[in-house]
Amino acid sequence: MQLNAEQKRAVEQDGDVLLLAGAGSGKTLVLAHRAARLLKEGDGRLVAVTFTHDSAAELKRRILRLSPGQEHRIRTGTFHALAMMQLRSAGREIRLLNTGDRNRLIVHALALTEEDIEFDNMVRIIDRVKSELEHRDYSGEGYKTYHAYQDLLRKDRRMDFADLLTDAIDGIQEGSVPPHSMRWLLGDEFQDTDEAQYRWLMLHRELTGAEMTMVGDDDQSIYAFRHALGFAGMERFRDAVQATTLHLSNNYRCAPEILQPAGRLIQHNTYRAKKRIQAASDAGGRIACRYPRDREEEAEWFIASYREDREGWAVLSRTNRLLDVLEIALQQEGIPYFRDSDDDFWSLKEPRALLTMLTGIMEGGKALALPVGNGRGRNLLGQTALERRLAHSRTQLLAGCRAGLYLCGWKASVTEGLLKQLEPLPLSEWKAFVEGWIKETGTEDVKKKTRKLSSGVHFLEYLPGWCTVSLQDPVLLIEGLRRWNAGLLPSVSETCAIALGSIARLRGTLSQRLQFIDRLAQKKQESAPVLGPETVYLTTMHGSKGLEWEKVWILGVEDGVVPHLDGELEEERRLFYVAMTRARRRLELSAVREGNPSPFLAECGIEAE
């Protein structure tokens, strides 16, 4: 590919450079050509740091294609990979924790200190302390647990992922860890660097005198929740090394019909570098906004568009959960898709508990239908086999009860104590026993132990009827479950409502519907995803960064979702800009009529179709 005038200047500029490269502007191409020029014109080693292993490998491949035979002079990697190389060269033993072990150590540390901090909040505190280099003398919220966690790591001679960078920085400053040998230091996605990463870069500058080229786009700074420095970090670098600031303003990805509204949107941000954003590709793109009735119709409209033109689709959303309804619809329609997430919908806690509950209800129905007299059914089913079958059904029923009461918010200790007393009783006697149990225990005492007393009591009250109807009329059962689900906590009922709606749209008996879902989950586990041209790519807006597709559909473009209620306005605007600029030729936006359209649509100048 021939370089344009801006790209040529970025390749040929002497000295330290801050390159502001917009979306689709060919920054990797420029970095590779600049690296090749530097290697050709001088002696020494070149180090390039990126944020993913794939981008590091791709950059190295491009550099070597332009500079064959220079592999021994080039080192590319992520910050943490390069830090690990340093620690190993200093003779450090590296035993990294996996995520599960890390979580267990944090729980252990919380138990030791007895600080009143939620687990998820403690994880955020630990990550922030290390990314902001407060790790040595931290004395803020959760400091006892933080230091207890670090003591447990040292005692076990382990480190977590963030320790790679903090240990390398501490070692460089103390003189026990050597810096990488280099003459040139290149960095990509510079807007995403946090304090620790910035310090690692500047230490190498101080100790090696390396000439630096940092590439980034302040309009794509979307990781404040990971403590990224964003535009402030770019200005700080520019001032620290007196770097020449250059721009890449031509977008070779997006059709002008897509880029122009995205450009109008991002210009509403006040804290950004002034720059031109212009489309280099020909006209002929399409952008449209639709207003479906609800999430189900939103999924139906996407599937209809997909059937008209199957290739090159990605669907993006502000949060992962917004993709659930569409994922289920794609499964049921047999449309190939890849979801960029560790868990699919049915492996989430709430849907998984709901399926266990439904299986228990179905088995309870089978138990009620089994002959229990001495003579009935003996010719069809031997007494020993009958007893085994009955025992199996009751075991499944109890598991279903645990799952149902979990969804109600009952504590495990309360549930287990109750089920131990219910287990020997006939199902028809459960309701009366529970009512007596509540009176005997004391309603206020039970309320302290259960977040939703009434929904749990209703669950046990309705259970015999649900078991009876489960084998004859799954539609009636699901309607009853929907009414019960409406009384659960919103965080639970919203996800369960999606699951129940999906099961309701299937055909057949309850057993056949559950088997269908089980086969889908099993098929996903057994087969590796094949990203063919007709595979729909599902991901979040954050997950879409660095990717591009011919056609993009953005779900849930409603106020309160985009921008998100918990987000900072300018960062949310940047995030929507990133999502829009993933599309090459076609961009579809949808906002359900239940909510208000996102104010970002008006800022883009987009009219409803």
mmCIF file of N, CA and C in Angstrom, residues 179-220:
data_model
loop_
_atom_site.group_PDB
_atom_site.id
_atom_site.type_symbol
_atom_site.label_atom_id
_atom_site.label_comp_id
_atom_site.label_asym_id
_atom_site.label_seq_id
_atom_site.Cartn_x
_atom_site.Cartn_y
_atom_site.Cartn_z
ATOM 1 N N PRO A 179 17.063 -2.766 32.435
ATOM 2 C CA PRO A 179 16.106 -2.368 31.394
ATOM 3 C C PRO A 179 16.410 -3.118 30.105
ATOM 4 N N HIS A 180 15.449 -3.134 29.208
ATOM 5 C CA HIS A 180 15.702 -3.704 27.884
ATOM 6 C C HIS A 180 16.721 -2.833 27.156
ATOM 7 N N SER A 181 17.624 -3.478 26.461
ATOM 8 C CA SER A 181 18.580 -2.740 25.637
ATOM 9 C C SER A 181 17.868 -2.258 24.382
ATOM 10 N N MET A 182 17.967 -0.965 24.091
ATOM 11 C CA MET A 182 17.248 -0.435 22.930
ATOM 12 C C MET A 182 17.808 0.920 22.519
ATOM 13 N N ARG A 183 17.601 1.230 21.245
ATOM 14 C CA ARG A 183 17.867 2.578 20.748
ATOM 15 C C ARG A 183 16.558 3.289 20.423
ATOM 16 N N TRP A 184 15.541 2.473 20.061
ATOM 17 C CA TRP A 184 14.237 3.042 19.702
ATOM 18 C C TRP A 184 13.149 2.304 20.480
ATOM 19 N N LEU A 185 12.151 3.044 20.919
ATOM 20 C CA LEU A 185 11.015 2.478 21.653
ATOM 21 C C LEU A 185 9.726 2.962 20.997
ATOM 22 N N LEU A 186 8.948 2.010 20.487
ATOM 23 C CA LEU A 186 7.679 2.318 19.826
ATOM 24 C C LEU A 186 6.526 1.799 20.685
ATOM 25 N N GLY A 187 5.436 2.541 20.721
ATOM 26 C CA GLY A 187 4.268 2.119 21.490
ATOM 27 C C GLY A 187 2.980 2.381 20.735
ATOM 28 N N ASP A 188 2.051 1.431 20.837
ATOM 29 C CA ASP A 188 0.750 1.551 20.168
ATOM 30 C C ASP A 188 -0.351 1.734 21.215
ATOM 31 N N GLU A 189 -1.498 2.293 20.795
ATOM 32 C CA GLU A 189 -2.652 2.517 21.677
ATOM 33 C C GLU A 189 -2.218 3.258 22.953
ATOM 34 N N PHE A 190 -1.437 4.304 22.771
ATOM 35 C CA PHE A 190 -0.836 4.989 23.914
ATOM 36 C C PHE A 190 -1.884 5.582 24.850
ATOM 37 N N GLN A 191 -3.070 5.899 24.322
ATOM 38 C CA GLN A 191 -4.112 6.479 25.172
ATOM 39 C C GLN A 191 -4.575 5.503 26.251
ATOM 40 N N ASP A 192 -4.280 4.209 26.079
ATOM 41 C CA ASP A 192 -4.739 3.197 27.032
ATOM 42 C C ASP A 192 -3.741 2.918 28.153
ATOM 43 N N THR A 193 -2.587 3.571 28.144
ATOM 44 C CA THR A 193 -1.586 3.304 29.180
ATOM 45 C C THR A 193 -2.045 3.834 30.537
ATOM 46 N N ASP A 194 -1.746 3.053 31.586
ATOM 47 C CA ASP A 194 -2.007 3.522 32.944
ATOM 48 C C ASP A 194 -0.706 4.048 33.551
ATOM 49 N N GLU A 195 -0.748 4.428 34.813
ATOM 50 C CA GLU A 195 0.418 5.038 35.455
ATOM 51 C C GLU A 195 1.615 4.090 35.481
ATOM 52 N N ALA A 196 1.378 2.816 35.778
ATOM 53 C CA ALA A 196 2.483 1.852 35.838
ATOM 54 C C ALA A 196 3.122 1.676 34.463
ATOM 55 N N GLN A 197 2.295 1.570 33.430
ATOM 56 C CA GLN A 197 2.831 1.398 32.076
ATOM 57 C C GLN A 197 3.582 2.645 31.621
ATOM 58 N N TYR A 198 3.038 3.815 31.942
ATOM 59 C CA TYR A 198 3.719 5.068 31.597
ATOM 60 C C TYR A 198 5.080 5.132 32.287
ATOM 61 N N ARG A 199 5.123 4.751 33.557
ATOM 62 C CA ARG A 199 6.388 4.801 34.297
ATOM 63 C C ARG A 199 7.408 3.836 33.703
ATOM 64 N N TRP A 200 6.964 2.648 33.294
ATOM 65 C CA TRP A 200 7.860 1.663 32.678
ATOM 66 C C TRP A 200 8.486 2.246 31.408
ATOM 67 N N LEU A 201 7.660 2.904 30.590
ATOM 68 C CA LEU A 201 8.165 3.520 29.360
ATOM 69 C C LEU A 201 9.196 4.603 29.667
ATOM 70 N N MET A 202 8.862 5.487 30.604
ATOM 71 C CA MET A 202 9.743 6.622 30.870
ATOM 72 C C MET A 202 11.031 6.203 31.579
ATOM 73 N N LEU A 203 10.997 5.133 32.362
ATOM 74 C CA LEU A 203 12.232 4.612 32.955
ATOM 75 C C LEU A 203 13.185 4.131 31.864
ATOM 76 N N HIS A 204 12.634 3.480 30.852
ATOM 77 C CA HIS A 204 13.489 3.029 29.744
ATOM 78 C C HIS A 204 14.047 4.218 28.969
ATOM 79 N N ARG A 205 13.253 5.250 28.846
ATOM 80 C CA ARG A 205 13.747 6.467 28.195
ATOM 81 C C ARG A 205 14.925 7.055 28.996
ATOM 82 N N GLU A 206 14.750 7.152 30.311
ATOM 83 C CA GLU A 206 15.784 7.753 31.161
ATOM 84 C C GLU A 206 17.074 6.943 31.157
ATOM 85 N N LEU A 207 16.955 5.609 31.183
ATOM 86 C CA LEU A 207 18.135 4.757 31.363
ATOM 87 C C LEU A 207 18.823 4.372 30.059
ATOM 88 N N THR A 208 18.100 4.385 28.944
ATOM 89 C CA THR A 208 18.704 3.976 27.668
ATOM 90 C C THR A 208 18.839 5.130 26.691
ATOM 91 N N GLY A 209 18.137 6.242 26.953
ATOM 92 C CA GLY A 209 18.141 7.353 26.003
ATOM 93 C C GLY A 209 17.388 7.041 24.731
ATOM 94 N N ALA A 210 16.503 6.048 24.770
ATOM 95 C CA ALA A 210 15.794 5.611 23.563
ATOM 96 C C ALA A 210 14.946 6.736 22.974
ATOM 97 N N GLU A 211 14.950 6.786 21.653
ATOM 98 C CA GLU A 211 14.058 7.691 20.921
ATOM 99 C C GLU A 211 12.676 7.047 20.904
ATOM 100 N N MET A 212 11.637 7.828 21.206
ATOM 101 C CA MET A 212 10.304 7.254 21.407
ATOM 102 C C MET A 212 9.328 7.693 20.322
ATOM 103 N N THR A 213 8.527 6.736 19.868
ATOM 104 C CA THR A 213 7.407 7.012 18.966
ATOM 105 C C THR A 213 6.164 6.401 19.596
ATOM 106 N N MET A 214 5.247 7.236 20.042
ATOM 107 C CA MET A 214 4.021 6.758 20.676
ATOM 108 C C MET A 214 2.828 7.098 19.781
ATOM 109 N N VAL A 215 2.017 6.088 19.506
ATOM 110 C CA VAL A 215 0.867 6.241 18.614
ATOM 111 C C VAL A 215 -0.416 6.040 19.414
ATOM 112 N N GLY A 216 -1.368 6.920 19.240
ATOM 113 C CA GLY A 216 -2.634 6.764 19.942
ATOM 114 C C GLY A 216 -3.707 7.659 19.360
ATOM 115 N N ASP A 217 -4.911 7.509 19.890
ATOM 116 C CA ASP A 217 -6.040 8.334 19.468
ATOM 117 C C ASP A 217 -6.855 8.665 20.710
ATOM 118 N N ASP A 218 -6.810 9.913 21.125
ATOM 119 C CA ASP A 218 -7.545 10.306 22.331
ATOM 120 C C ASP A 218 -9.043 10.084 22.178
ATOM 121 N N ASP A 219 -9.556 10.100 20.935
ATOM 122 C CA ASP A 219 -10.980 9.857 20.714
ATOM 123 C C ASP A 219 -11.365 8.399 20.942
ATOM 124 N N GLN A 220 -10.375 7.526 21.078
ATOM 125 C CA GLN A 220 -10.652 6.113 21.342
ATOM 126 C C GLN A 220 -10.180 5.699 22.737
#
